[in-house]
PDB file of C-alpha atoms in Angstrom:
ATOM      1  CA  UNK Z   1     -24.665 -15.833   0.243  1.00  0.00           C
ATOM      2  CA  UNK Z   2     -21.721 -15.377   2.639  1.00  0.00           C
ATOM      3  CA  UNK Z   3     -20.972 -13.040   5.520  1.00  0.00           C
ATOM      4  CA  UNK Z   4     -17.846 -12.631   7.593  1.00  0.00           C
ATOM      5  CA  UNK Z   5     -18.428 -12.225  11.303  1.00  0.00           C
ATOM      6  CA  UNK Z   6     -14.776 -11.447  12.097  1.00  0.00           C
ATOM      7  CA  UNK Z   7     -13.145  -8.750  10.049  1.00  0.00           C
ATOM      8  CA  UNK Z   8      -9.496  -7.849  10.139  1.00  0.00           C
ATOM      9  CA  UNK Z   9      -6.225  -9.653  10.506  1.00  0.00           C
ATOM     10  CA  UNK Z  10      -5.921 -12.663  12.733  1.00  0.00           C
ATOM     11  CA  UNK Z  11      -5.659 -11.367  16.328  1.00  0.00           C
ATOM     12  CA  UNK Z  12      -2.760 -13.781  16.806  1.00  0.00           C
ATOM     13  CA  UNK Z  13      -0.902 -12.404  13.758  1.00  0.00           C
ATOM     14  CA  UNK Z  14       2.730 -13.357  14.126  1.00  0.00           C
ATOM     15  CA  UNK Z  15       2.128 -15.314  17.341  1.00  0.00           C
ATOM     16  CA  UNK Z  16       1.797 -18.688  15.626  1.00  0.00           C
ATOM     17  CA  UNK Z  17      -1.874 -19.109  16.581  1.00  0.00           C
ATOM     18  CA  UNK Z  18      -3.866 -19.137  13.373  1.00  0.00           C
ATOM     19  CA  UNK Z  19      -7.641 -18.975  14.015  1.00  0.00           C
ATOM     20  CA  UNK Z  20     -10.133 -19.275  11.200  1.00  0.00           C
ATOM     21  CA  UNK Z  21     -12.748 -16.506  11.020  1.00  0.00           C
ATOM     22  CA  UNK Z  22     -16.382 -17.121  11.867  1.00  0.00           C
ATOM     23  CA  UNK Z  23     -18.373 -17.453   8.665  1.00  0.00           C
ATOM     24  CA  UNK Z  24     -22.057 -17.685   7.915  1.00  0.00           C
ATOM     25  CA  UNK Z  25     -24.005 -18.197   4.717  1.00  0.00           C
ATOM     26  CA  UNK Z  26     -27.562 -18.380   3.485  1.00  0.00           C
ATOM     27  CA  UNK Z  27     -29.557 -18.590   0.250  1.00  0.00           C
ATOM     28  CA  UNK Z  28     -27.327 -21.235  -1.313  1.00  0.00           C
ATOM     29  CA  UNK Z  29     -28.183 -22.241  -4.889  1.00  0.00           C
ATOM     30  CA  UNK Z  30     -30.723 -25.037  -5.331  1.00  0.00           C
ATOM     31  CA  UNK Z  31     -29.021 -28.419  -5.570  1.00  0.00           C
ATOM     32  CA  UNK Z  32     -26.048 -27.479  -3.367  1.00  0.00           C
ATOM     33  CA  UNK Z  33     -24.599 -30.693  -1.917  1.00  0.00           C
ATOM     34  CA  UNK Z  34     -21.271 -29.411  -0.597  1.00  0.00           C
ATOM     35  CA  UNK Z  35     -19.311 -26.186  -0.187  1.00  0.00           C
ATOM     36  CA  UNK Z  36     -15.701 -25.162  -0.700  1.00  0.00           C
ATOM     37  CA  UNK Z  37     -13.762 -22.133   0.591  1.00  0.00           C
ATOM     38  CA  UNK Z  38     -10.593 -20.530  -0.715  1.00  0.00           C
ATOM     39  CA  UNK Z  39      -8.743 -17.601   0.870  1.00  0.00           C
ATOM     40  CA  UNK Z  40      -6.201 -16.020  -1.478  1.00  0.00           C
ATOM     41  CA  UNK Z  41      -3.901 -13.009  -1.077  1.00  0.00           C
ATOM     42  CA  UNK Z  42      -2.986 -11.742  -4.569  1.00  0.00           C
ATOM     43  CA  UNK Z  43      -0.475  -9.276  -3.094  1.00  0.00           C
ATOM     44  CA  UNK Z  44       1.550 -11.850  -1.161  1.00  0.00           C
ATOM     45  CA  UNK Z  45       4.505 -13.835  -2.401  1.00  0.00           C
ATOM     46  CA  UNK Z  46       6.037 -10.734  -3.990  1.00  0.00           C
ATOM     47  CA  UNK Z  47       2.994 -10.296  -6.200  1.00  0.00           C
ATOM     48  CA  UNK Z  48       2.409 -13.879  -7.360  1.00  0.00           C
ATOM     49  CA  UNK Z  49      -0.116 -14.548  -4.617  1.00  0.00           C
ATOM     50  CA  UNK Z  50      -0.410 -16.654  -1.485  1.00  0.00           C
ATOM     51  CA  UNK Z  51      -3.069 -19.264  -0.750  1.00  0.00           C
ATOM     52  CA  UNK Z  52      -4.015 -18.978   2.917  1.00  0.00           C
ATOM     53  CA  UNK Z  53      -6.844 -21.493   3.126  1.00  0.00           C
ATOM     54  CA  UNK Z  54      -8.350 -24.273   1.061  1.00  0.00           C
ATOM     55  CA  UNK Z  55     -11.351 -25.997   2.662  1.00  0.00           C
ATOM     56  CA  UNK Z  56     -13.955 -28.273   1.112  1.00  0.00           C
ATOM     57  CA  UNK Z  57     -16.405 -31.129   1.768  1.00  0.00           C
ATOM     58  CA  UNK Z  58     -18.310 -28.610   3.901  1.00  0.00           C
ATOM     59  CA  UNK Z  59     -21.896 -29.595   4.696  1.00  0.00           C
ATOM     60  CA  UNK Z  60     -24.307 -26.988   3.282  1.00  0.00           C
ATOM     61  CA  UNK Z  61     -26.844 -27.909   5.975  1.00  0.00           C
ATOM     62  CA  UNK Z  62     -24.650 -25.974   8.402  1.00  0.00           C
ATOM     63  CA  UNK Z  63     -25.298 -22.251   8.307  1.00  0.00           C
ATOM     64  CA  UNK Z  64     -21.628 -21.431   8.818  1.00  0.00           C
ATOM     65  CA  UNK Z  65     -18.377 -22.266  10.570  1.00  0.00           C
ATOM     66  CA  UNK Z  66     -17.492 -21.074  14.064  1.00  0.00           C
ATOM     67  CA  UNK Z  67     -14.277 -19.122  14.599  1.00  0.00           C
ATOM     68  CA  UNK Z  68     -11.286 -21.367  15.084  1.00  0.00           C
ATOM     69  CA  UNK Z  69     -13.055 -24.581  14.074  1.00  0.00           C
ATOM     70  CA  UNK Z  70     -11.942 -25.111  10.500  1.00  0.00           C
ATOM     71  CA  UNK Z  71      -8.184 -24.663  10.586  1.00  0.00           C
ATOM     72  CA  UNK Z  72      -7.570 -28.404  10.387  1.00  0.00           C
ATOM     73  CA  UNK Z  73      -9.550 -31.224   8.813  1.00  0.00           C
ATOM     74  CA  UNK Z  74     -12.275 -32.646  10.999  1.00  0.00           C
ATOM     75  CA  UNK Z  75     -15.923 -33.543  11.188  1.00  0.00           C
ATOM     76  CA  UNK Z  76     -17.198 -30.548   9.231  1.00  0.00           C
ATOM     77  CA  UNK Z  77     -14.450 -29.784   6.740  1.00  0.00           C
ATOM     78  CA  UNK Z  78     -11.486 -31.134   4.792  1.00  0.00           C
ATOM     79  CA  UNK Z  79      -8.606 -28.655   4.788  1.00  0.00           C
ATOM     80  CA  UNK Z  80      -6.341 -28.614   1.750  1.00  0.00           C
ATOM     81  CA  UNK Z  81      -2.812 -27.333   1.176  1.00  0.00           C
ATOM     82  CA  UNK Z  82      -1.957 -23.666   1.545  1.00  0.00           C
ATOM     83  CA  UNK Z  83       1.018 -22.029  -0.201  1.00  0.00           C
ATOM     84  CA  UNK Z  84       3.350 -23.334   2.494  1.00  0.00           C
ATOM     85  CA  UNK Z  85       2.249 -26.842   1.574  1.00  0.00           C
ATOM     86  CA  UNK Z  86       0.657 -27.475   4.956  1.00  0.00           C
ATOM     87  CA  UNK Z  87      -2.862 -28.773   5.538  1.00  0.00           C
ATOM     88  CA  UNK Z  88      -3.906 -25.817   7.654  1.00  0.00           C
ATOM     89  CA  UNK Z  89      -5.329 -22.313   7.725  1.00  0.00           C
ATOM     90  CA  UNK Z  90      -2.897 -19.409   7.468  1.00  0.00           C
ATOM     91  CA  UNK Z  91      -4.356 -16.189   8.842  1.00  0.00           C
ATOM     92  CA  UNK Z  92      -4.015 -12.766   7.199  1.00  0.00           C
ATOM     93  CA  UNK Z  93      -0.789 -11.245   8.438  1.00  0.00           C
ATOM     94  CA  UNK Z  94       1.188  -9.305   5.829  1.00  0.00           C
ATOM     95  CA  UNK Z  95       4.881  -8.745   6.535  1.00  0.00           C
ATOM     96  CA  UNK Z  96       5.689  -5.608   8.516  1.00  0.00           C
ATOM     97  CA  UNK Z  97       6.515  -2.783   6.149  1.00  0.00           C
ATOM     98  CA  UNK Z  98       4.480  -4.175   3.240  1.00  0.00           C
ATOM     99  CA  UNK Z  99       1.619  -2.193   1.789  1.00  0.00           C
ATOM    100  CA  UNK Z 100      -1.752  -3.540   2.933  1.00  0.00           C
ATOM    101  CA  UNK Z 101      -2.705  -6.835   1.301  1.00  0.00           C
ATOM    102  CA  UNK Z 102      -6.052  -7.847  -0.191  1.00  0.00           C
ATOM    103  CA  UNK Z 103      -7.545 -11.125   1.046  1.00  0.00           C
ATOM    104  CA  UNK Z 104     -10.252 -12.711  -1.104  1.00  0.00           C
ATOM    105  CA  UNK Z 105     -12.426 -15.300   0.628  1.00  0.00           C
ATOM    106  CA  UNK Z 106     -14.518 -17.229  -1.891  1.00  0.00           C
ATOM    107  CA  UNK Z 107     -17.357 -19.613  -1.022  1.00  0.00           C
ATOM    108  CA  UNK Z 108     -18.233 -22.071  -3.795  1.00  0.00           C
ATOM    109  CA  UNK Z 109     -21.482 -24.056  -3.832  1.00  0.00           C
ATOM    110  CA  UNK Z 110     -21.130 -27.416  -5.596  1.00  0.00           C
ATOM    111  CA  UNK Z 111     -23.297 -30.307  -6.729  1.00  0.00           C
ATOM    112  CA  UNK Z 112     -20.720 -32.817  -5.441  1.00  0.00           C
ATOM    113  CA  UNK Z 113     -21.832 -35.090  -2.585  1.00  0.00           C
ATOM    114  CA  UNK Z 114     -20.057 -34.620   0.745  1.00  0.00           C
ATOM    115  CA  UNK Z 115     -16.803 -36.557   0.947  1.00  0.00           C
ATOM    116  CA  UNK Z 116     -16.364 -36.802  -2.830  1.00  0.00           C
ATOM    117  CA  UNK Z 117     -13.237 -34.638  -2.928  1.00  0.00           C
ATOM    118  CA  UNK Z 118     -10.018 -36.321  -1.729  1.00  0.00           C
ATOM    119  CA  UNK Z 119      -7.797 -35.051   1.058  1.00  0.00           C
ATOM    120  CA  UNK Z 120      -4.697 -32.979   0.325  1.00  0.00           C
ATOM    121  CA  UNK Z 121      -5.902 -30.792  -2.546  1.00  0.00           C
ATOM    122  CA  UNK Z 122      -4.278 -27.440  -3.181  1.00  0.00           C
ATOM    123  CA  UNK Z 123      -6.125 -24.488  -4.727  1.00  0.00           C
ATOM    124  CA  UNK Z 124      -5.449 -25.450  -8.347  1.00  0.00           C
ATOM    125  CA  UNK Z 125      -6.320 -29.109  -7.738  1.00  0.00           C
ATOM    126  CA  UNK Z 126      -9.581 -28.141  -6.053  1.00  0.00           C
ATOM    127  CA  UNK Z 127     -10.552 -25.733  -8.818  1.00  0.00           C
ATOM    128  CA  UNK Z 128      -9.781 -28.376 -11.435  1.00  0.00           C
ATOM    129  CA  UNK Z 129     -12.067 -30.922  -9.729  1.00  0.00           C
ATOM    130  CA  UNK Z 130     -14.826 -28.324  -9.359  1.00  0.00           C
ATOM    131  CA  UNK Z 131     -14.982 -27.722 -13.132  1.00  0.00           C
ATOM    132  CA  UNK Z 132     -18.557 -28.448 -14.179  1.00  0.00           C
ATOM    133  CA  UNK Z 133     -19.698 -28.828 -10.560  1.00  0.00           C
ATOM    134  CA  UNK Z 134     -19.825 -25.232  -9.286  1.00  0.00           C
ATOM    135  CA  UNK Z 135     -23.385 -23.968  -8.879  1.00  0.00           C
ATOM    136  CA  UNK Z 136     -22.362 -20.491  -7.785  1.00  0.00           C
ATOM    137  CA  UNK Z 137     -19.719 -18.588  -5.875  1.00  0.00           C
ATOM    138  CA  UNK Z 138     -19.382 -15.384  -3.933  1.00  0.00           C
ATOM    139  CA  UNK Z 139     -16.292 -13.572  -2.702  1.00  0.00           C
ATOM    140  CA  UNK Z 140     -15.547 -11.035  -0.024  1.00  0.00           C
ATOM    141  CA  UNK Z 141     -12.341  -9.038  -0.114  1.00  0.00           C
ATOM    142  CA  UNK Z 142     -10.710  -7.519   2.940  1.00  0.00           C
ATOM    143  CA  UNK Z 143      -7.664  -5.256   2.951  1.00  0.00           C
ATOM    144  CA  UNK Z 144      -5.267  -5.566   5.864  1.00  0.00           C
ATOM    145  CA  UNK Z 145      -1.923  -4.102   6.802  1.00  0.00           C
ATOM    146  CA  UNK Z 146       0.175  -3.125   9.793  1.00  0.00           C
TER     147      UNK Z 146
END
């Protein structure tokens, strides 16, 4: 259902330029009306986890998102709050000296019409509103370190 076209840490890791990866998907479940994405690092935050990206209201008629196009809300996506509380993408970039971190990117197909979900959701708020509306999900996990 989902494929990552860019693998590895953000090339601008530590430089303040956070670029979303290029993503593509196919074979979405029947009845899919919108998509949501969550990128979560369970190793970050001293083991309690770090949310790097919350994105939703994504049109399933698109076959993916181009690199660097979904870091902020716009025509094709609503970006929610990451663990820093900002409405932006936070690329994979574990602290120097840490063991490699695992980054789970989950695509969720929903039966919710585009634009149904409000702006400003964090991961838990999004998951709460998706209860009973998820048609399927698939995750990819990458492991990155310095």
